[in-house]
């Protein structure tokens, strides 16, 4: 049987990598084979493209070029890592996926969601996440957490406050449009409480018993 595809989304400092790791541990403890991965990146070629995207001047790429780089990285990652894992029956837990392109390049940079959906159809096709966990946090709180984590920050962390506010609105708009696929969790709560909500949703929606 094909595996399940779970993605985590949210703005900067939302705690995605922590919750990806904790959910992957819980799934493994339940006997599920898990591949933990991330975007941009997750395959050798996509990790190289990631370097082009997260370093350098804020205005290094125009919005469309940036979207195309994210989709180039995504296609490599999907064809070489995600799809083969799902076909082999493993579950894939991914730190960011295409909803980030809708939020960052579509809403943040103003390309709009429709263009991103067209690029998705061309480069990814029918594959879609079974469940997307959106970790929601006020933009200023997320940026504070992200700054505390690493001095200087990535290109995206250096984009202005209004950009980060549009991201949050973008993610919430995605959740409203795709309620069967998306779960929004308030990540200003303690880590344990957030993880409990995530495990409950994964258990119920994807029919697995988690410890
Ligand atoms: P990370 O810090 O979560 O690893 O992601 C790197 C940055 O890339 C993050 O600031 C969000 C950004 N990003 C986009 O702008 N568009 C995308 O499609 C993805 C996957 C990430």
Coordinates of C-alpha atoms and ligand atoms in Angstrom, one line a residue:
X1 CA 0.0 0.0 0.0
X2 CA 1.2 3.5 -0.8
X3 CA 2.4 5.6 2.1
X4 CA 1.0 8.9 3.3
X5 CA 2.3 12.3 2.6
X6 CA 2.2 14.8 5.5
X7 CA 3.4 18.4 5.1
X8 CA 4.1 21.1 7.7
X9 CA 3.7 24.8 6.9
X10 CA 3.9 28.1 8.6
X11 CA 5.9 31.3 8.8
X12 CA 9.3 31.8 10.3
X13 CA 9.9 30.5 13.8
X14 CA 6.7 28.5 13.9
X15 CA 8.4 25.3 15.2
X16 CA 8.0 23.2 12.0
X17 CA 11.3 21.3 12.3
X18 CA 10.6 20.4 16.0
X19 CA 7.1 19.1 15.2
X20 CA 8.3 17.2 12.1
X21 CA 10.8 15.4 14.2
X22 CA 8.3 14.6 17.0
X23 CA 5.7 13.3 14.7
X24 CA 8.2 11.2 12.8
X25 CA 9.3 9.7 16.1
X26 CA 5.7 8.9 17.0
X27 CA 5.0 7.3 13.7
X28 CA 8.1 5.1 13.9
X29 CA 7.0 4.1 17.4
X30 CA 3.7 3.0 15.8
X31 CA 5.6 0.8 13.3
X32 CA 5.3 3.1 10.3
X33 CA 8.3 3.5 8.0
X34 CA 9.0 7.3 7.8
X35 CA 11.1 9.5 5.5
X36 CA 11.7 13.0 7.1
X37 CA 12.5 15.6 4.6
X38 CA 12.3 19.3 3.8
X39 CA 11.9 22.0 1.2
X40 CA 13.5 23.8 -0.4
X41 CA 15.9 20.8 -0.5
X42 CA 15.5 17.2 0.5
X43 CA 17.5 15.8 -2.5
X44 CA 21.1 16.7 -3.4
X45 CA 20.1 18.8 -6.4
X46 CA 17.4 20.6 -4.5
X47 CA 19.7 21.3 -1.6
X48 CA 22.0 23.1 -4.1
X49 CA 19.1 25.2 -5.3
X50 CA 18.2 25.9 -1.7
X51 CA 21.6 27.7 -1.3
X52 CA 20.7 30.1 -4.1
X53 CA 17.3 30.8 -2.5
X54 CA 18.1 31.4 1.1
X55 CA 21.4 33.4 0.9
X56 CA 22.3 36.8 -0.5
X57 CA 20.5 40.1 -1.0
X58 CA 16.7 40.3 -0.3
X59 CA 16.1 41.5 -3.9
X60 CA 18.4 38.8 -5.5
X61 CA 15.6 37.2 -7.5
X62 CA 12.4 38.7 -9.0
X63 CA 9.3 37.0 -7.8
X64 CA 8.7 34.7 -10.8
X65 CA 12.4 33.6 -11.0
X66 CA 12.2 32.7 -7.3
X67 CA 9.0 30.7 -7.8
X68 CA 10.6 28.8 -10.7
X69 CA 13.6 28.0 -8.5
X70 CA 11.4 26.6 -5.8
X71 CA 9.5 24.5 -8.3
X72 CA 12.8 23.3 -9.9
X73 CA 13.9 22.2 -6.5
X74 CA 10.5 20.7 -5.7
X75 CA 10.4 18.6 -8.9
X76 CA 13.8 17.1 -8.2
X77 CA 12.8 16.4 -4.6
X78 CA 9.4 14.9 -5.6
X79 CA 10.7 12.7 -8.4
X80 CA 13.8 11.4 -6.6
X81 CA 12.7 11.2 -2.9
X82 CA 9.0 11.8 -2.1
X83 CA 7.3 9.7 -4.8
X84 CA 9.7 6.7 -4.5
X85 CA 9.2 6.7 -0.7
X86 CA 5.4 6.8 -1.0
X87 CA 5.5 4.1 -3.7
X88 CA 7.6 1.9 -1.4
X89 CA 4.9 2.3 1.4
X90 CA 6.8 4.7 3.6
X91 CA 5.2 7.8 5.0
X92 CA 6.8 11.1 4.1
X93 CA 6.9 14.0 6.6
X94 CA 8.0 17.1 4.9
X95 CA 9.0 20.5 6.5
X96 CA 7.3 22.9 4.0
X97 CA 5.9 22.1 0.5
X98 CA 4.0 23.9 -2.2
X99 CA 1.7 25.8 0.2
X100 CA 4.9 27.8 1.1
X101 CA 5.2 28.8 -2.5
X102 CA 1.6 30.0 -2.5
X103 CA 2.1 31.9 0.7
X104 CA 5.6 33.3 0.1
X105 CA 5.7 33.9 -3.6
X106 CA 1.9 34.1 -4.3
X107 CA 0.8 36.2 -1.3
X108 CA 4.1 37.6 0.0
X109 CA 5.6 38.7 -3.4
X110 CA 2.2 39.2 -5.0
X111 CA 2.3 36.7 -7.8
X112 CA -1.1 35.4 -6.7
X113 CA -2.2 31.9 -5.9
X114 CA -3.4 31.0 -9.4
X115 CA 0.0 31.3 -11.1
X116 CA 1.5 29.1 -8.4
X117 CA -1.2 26.5 -8.9
X118 CA -0.5 26.4 -12.7
X119 CA 3.2 25.9 -12.0
X120 CA 2.3 23.1 -9.6
X121 CA 0.2 21.3 -12.2
X122 CA 3.0 21.5 -14.8
X123 CA 5.9 20.4 -12.5
X124 CA 4.3 18.2 -9.8
X125 CA 1.0 17.0 -11.3
X126 CA -1.4 14.8 -9.4
X127 CA 0.6 14.3 -6.2
X128 CA -0.8 16.1 -3.2
X129 CA -0.4 15.9 0.6
X130 CA -2.8 13.8 2.5
X131 CA -2.6 16.2 5.4
X132 CA -1.0 19.6 5.9
X133 CA -0.4 21.0 9.3
X134 CA -0.3 24.8 9.4
X135 CA 1.5 26.1 12.5
X136 CA 0.0 29.5 13.1
X137 CA 1.7 32.3 15.0
X138 CA 1.6 36.1 14.9
X139 CA 4.2 37.2 12.4
X140 CA 6.2 39.4 14.8
X141 CA 6.4 36.6 17.4
X142 CA 7.7 34.1 14.8
X143 CA 10.3 36.5 13.6
X144 CA 11.5 37.1 17.2
X145 CA 11.9 33.3 17.6
X146 CA 13.7 32.9 14.3
X147 CA 16.1 35.8 15.1
X148 CA 16.9 34.3 18.5
X149 CA 17.8 31.1 16.7
X150 CA 20.3 32.4 14.3
X151 CA 22.0 35.8 14.1
X152 CA 21.6 37.6 10.8
X153 CA 18.9 35.2 9.4
X154 CA 18.2 33.9 5.9
X155 CA 17.1 36.1 2.9
X156 CA 13.5 35.5 3.9
X157 CA 13.9 36.4 7.5
X158 CA 15.3 39.7 6.3
X159 CA 12.1 40.5 4.3
X160 CA 10.0 43.2 5.9
X161 CA 7.2 42.9 8.5
X162 CA 4.4 43.5 5.9
X163 CA 5.7 40.6 3.8
X164 CA 5.6 38.3 6.9
X165 CA 2.1 39.5 7.7
X166 CA 0.9 38.6 4.2
X167 CA 2.4 35.1 4.6
X168 CA 0.2 34.4 7.6
X169 CA -2.9 35.6 5.8
X170 CA -1.8 33.4 2.8
X171 CA -1.6 30.3 5.0
X172 CA -4.9 31.0 6.6
X173 CA -6.5 31.5 3.2
X174 CA -5.1 28.1 2.0
X175 CA -6.6 26.4 5.2
X176 CA -10.0 28.0 4.5
X177 CA -9.9 26.8 0.8
X178 CA -8.8 23.3 1.6
X179 CA -10.3 22.4 4.9
X180 CA -10.2 18.6 4.4
X181 CA -6.5 18.6 3.8
X182 CA -5.4 21.3 6.2
X183 CA -5.2 21.5 10.0
X184 CA -4.4 24.9 11.6
X185 CA -2.7 24.7 15.0
X186 CA -2.0 27.7 17.3
X187 CA 1.7 27.3 17.9
X188 CA 1.9 30.0 20.6
X189 CA 0.8 27.1 22.9
X190 CA 3.5 24.9 24.6
X191 CA 5.2 22.3 22.4
X192 CA 3.5 19.4 24.2
X193 CA 0.0 20.8 23.5
X194 CA 0.8 21.5 19.9
X195 CA 2.2 18.0 19.4
X196 CA -0.9 16.5 21.0
X197 CA -3.2 18.3 18.6
X198 CA -1.1 17.2 15.7
X199 CA -1.0 13.5 16.8
X200 CA -4.8 13.5 17.3
X201 CA -5.4 14.8 13.8
X202 CA -3.0 12.4 12.2
X203 CA -4.5 9.5 14.1
X204 CA -8.1 10.5 13.2
X205 CA -7.6 11.6 9.6
X206 CA -5.0 9.0 8.5
X207 CA -6.3 6.1 10.6
X208 CA -3.1 5.3 12.6
X209 CA -2.8 4.7 16.3
X210 CA 0.0 6.8 17.8
X211 CA 1.6 6.4 21.2
Ligands
LIG1 P1 13.2 27.0 6.1 O1 13.8 28.2 6.8 O2 11.8 26.7 6.6 O3 14.0 25.8 5.9 O4 12.9 27.5 4.6 C1 13.7 28.3 3.9 C2 12.9 29.5 3.4 O5 12.4 29.3 2.1 C3 11.8 30.0 4.3 O6 12.1 31.3 4.7 C4 10.6 30.0 3.4 C5 11.1 30.0 2.0 N1 10.3 29.2 1.0 C6 9.6 30.0 0.0 O7 9.8 31.2 0.0 N2 8.9 29.3 -0.9 C7 8.8 27.9 -0.9 O8 8.1 27.3 -1.8 C8 9.5 27.2 0.2 C9 9.4 25.7 0.2 C10 10.2 27.9 1.1

